[in-house]
GROMACS .gro file of C-alpha atoms in nm:
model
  111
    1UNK     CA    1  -5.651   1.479  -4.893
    2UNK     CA    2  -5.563   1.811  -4.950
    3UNK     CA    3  -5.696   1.820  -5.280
    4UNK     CA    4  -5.939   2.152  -5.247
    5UNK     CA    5  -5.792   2.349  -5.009
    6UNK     CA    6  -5.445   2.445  -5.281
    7UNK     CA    7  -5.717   2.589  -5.478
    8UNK     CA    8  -5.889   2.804  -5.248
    9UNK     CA    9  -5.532   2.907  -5.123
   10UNK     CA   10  -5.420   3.024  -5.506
   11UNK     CA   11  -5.737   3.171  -5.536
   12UNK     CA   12  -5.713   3.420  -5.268
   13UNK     CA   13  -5.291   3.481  -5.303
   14UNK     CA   14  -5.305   3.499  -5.668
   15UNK     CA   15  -5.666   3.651  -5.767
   16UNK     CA   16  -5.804   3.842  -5.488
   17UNK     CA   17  -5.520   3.949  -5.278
   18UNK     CA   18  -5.445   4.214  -5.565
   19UNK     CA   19  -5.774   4.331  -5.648
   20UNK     CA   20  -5.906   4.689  -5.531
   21UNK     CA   21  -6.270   4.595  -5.511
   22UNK     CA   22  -6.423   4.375  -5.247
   23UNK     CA   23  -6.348   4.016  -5.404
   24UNK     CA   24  -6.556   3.682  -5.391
   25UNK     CA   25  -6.482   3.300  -5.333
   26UNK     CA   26  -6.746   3.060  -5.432
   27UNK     CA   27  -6.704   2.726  -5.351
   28UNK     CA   28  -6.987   2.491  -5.462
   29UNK     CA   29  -6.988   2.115  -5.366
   30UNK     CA   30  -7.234   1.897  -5.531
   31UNK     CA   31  -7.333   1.590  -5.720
   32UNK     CA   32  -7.403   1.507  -6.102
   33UNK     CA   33  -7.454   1.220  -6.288
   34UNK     CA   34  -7.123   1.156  -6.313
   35UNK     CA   35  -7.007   1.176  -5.976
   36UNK     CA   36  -6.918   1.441  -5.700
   37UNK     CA   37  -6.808   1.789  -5.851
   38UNK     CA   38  -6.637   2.043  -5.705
   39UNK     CA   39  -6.605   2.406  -5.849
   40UNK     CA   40  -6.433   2.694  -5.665
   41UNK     CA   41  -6.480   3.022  -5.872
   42UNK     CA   42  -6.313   3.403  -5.787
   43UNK     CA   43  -6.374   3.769  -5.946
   44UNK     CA   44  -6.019   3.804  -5.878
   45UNK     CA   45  -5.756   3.978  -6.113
   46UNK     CA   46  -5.735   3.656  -6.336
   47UNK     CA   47  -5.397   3.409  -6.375
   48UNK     CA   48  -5.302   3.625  -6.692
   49UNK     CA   49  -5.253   3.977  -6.461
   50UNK     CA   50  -5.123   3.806  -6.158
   51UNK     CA   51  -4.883   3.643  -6.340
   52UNK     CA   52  -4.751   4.027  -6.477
   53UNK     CA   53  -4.773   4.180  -6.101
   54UNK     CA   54  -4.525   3.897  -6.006
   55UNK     CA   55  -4.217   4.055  -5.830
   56UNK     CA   56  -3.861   3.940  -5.977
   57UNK     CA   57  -3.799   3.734  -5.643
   58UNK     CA   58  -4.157   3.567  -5.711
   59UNK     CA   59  -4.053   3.469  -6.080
   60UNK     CA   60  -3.732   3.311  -5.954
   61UNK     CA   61  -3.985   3.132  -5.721
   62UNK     CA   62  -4.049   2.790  -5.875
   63UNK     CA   63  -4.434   2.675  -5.746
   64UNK     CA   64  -4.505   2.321  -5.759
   65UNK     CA   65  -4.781   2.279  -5.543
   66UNK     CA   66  -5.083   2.241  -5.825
   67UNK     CA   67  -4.814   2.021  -6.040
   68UNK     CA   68  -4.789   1.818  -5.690
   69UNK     CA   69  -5.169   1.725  -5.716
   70UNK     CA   70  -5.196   1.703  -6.030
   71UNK     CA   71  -4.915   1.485  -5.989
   72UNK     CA   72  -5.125   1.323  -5.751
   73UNK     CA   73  -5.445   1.262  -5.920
   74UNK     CA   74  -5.230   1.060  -6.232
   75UNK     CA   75  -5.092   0.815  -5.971
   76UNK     CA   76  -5.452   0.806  -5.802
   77UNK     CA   77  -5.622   0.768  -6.167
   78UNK     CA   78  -5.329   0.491  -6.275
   79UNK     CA   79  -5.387   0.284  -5.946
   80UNK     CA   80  -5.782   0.284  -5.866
   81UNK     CA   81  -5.836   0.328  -6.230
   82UNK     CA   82  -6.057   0.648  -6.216
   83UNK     CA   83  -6.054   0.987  -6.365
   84UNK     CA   84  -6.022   1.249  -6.121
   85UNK     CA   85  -6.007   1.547  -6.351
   86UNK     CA   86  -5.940   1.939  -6.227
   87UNK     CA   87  -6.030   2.196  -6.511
   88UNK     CA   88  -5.865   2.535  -6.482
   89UNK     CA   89  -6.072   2.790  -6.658
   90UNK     CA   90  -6.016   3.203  -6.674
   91UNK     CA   91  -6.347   3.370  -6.705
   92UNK     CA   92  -6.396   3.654  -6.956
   93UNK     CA   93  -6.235   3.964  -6.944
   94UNK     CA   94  -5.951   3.886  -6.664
   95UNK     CA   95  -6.279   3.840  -6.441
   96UNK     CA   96  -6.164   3.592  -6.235
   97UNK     CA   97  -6.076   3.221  -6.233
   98UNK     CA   98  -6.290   2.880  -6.231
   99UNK     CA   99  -6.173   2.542  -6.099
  100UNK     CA  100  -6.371   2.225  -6.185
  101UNK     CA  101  -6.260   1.890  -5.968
  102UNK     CA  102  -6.411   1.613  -6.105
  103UNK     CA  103  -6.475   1.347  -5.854
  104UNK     CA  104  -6.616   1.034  -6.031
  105UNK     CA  105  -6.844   0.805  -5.803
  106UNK     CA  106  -6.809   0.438  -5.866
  107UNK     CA  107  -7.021   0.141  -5.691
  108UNK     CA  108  -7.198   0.395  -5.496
  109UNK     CA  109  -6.937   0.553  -5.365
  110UNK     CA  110  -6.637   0.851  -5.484
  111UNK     CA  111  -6.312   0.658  -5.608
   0.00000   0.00000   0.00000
């Protein structure tokens, strides 16, 4: 539960909220051979440049909610012995952000 949605969230607050241009939010759900992928990609301002347009009260702001799932997926992972796996990527230039989520599908079915 929960698990795309923080994404999408960051993705507008973080990357598109700042950017002077009309921004996009591309969420693509699908399937590979490895299981169920999910991969949620903005032309925002990248992490790099949000991170500098931070105001001092943000900075004293301590975020925890993508260490929370990430948190998460370890204890999921340990337990059902799986490997969820989220990939944070910038894309060239300060272009925007990707995020992989690597669902892997076992017996037929996601873990």
């Amino acid at each position: 539960p929960m698990l795309i949605q923080p994404y999408i969230e960051n993705a507008v607050w973080h990357g598109l909220r700042y950017k002077e241009s009309k921004g996009n939010l591309d969420v693509h759900i699908g399937k590979d051979a490895t299981g169920l992928k999910v991969e949620i990609t903005d032309n925002g301002i990248g992490r790099k440049k949000s991170t500098e347009l931070k105001t001092e009260n943000q900075k004293k702001h301590n975020s925890t909610g993508l260490k929370n799932i990430q948190d998460r997926l370890n204890i999921l992972n340990t337990i059902y012995k799986t490997n969820y796996l989220v990939q944070i990527e910038d894309l060239p230039s300060d272009s925007g952000t990707r995020v992989t989520i690597s669902l892997p599908i076992q017996n037929g079915k996601a873990s």
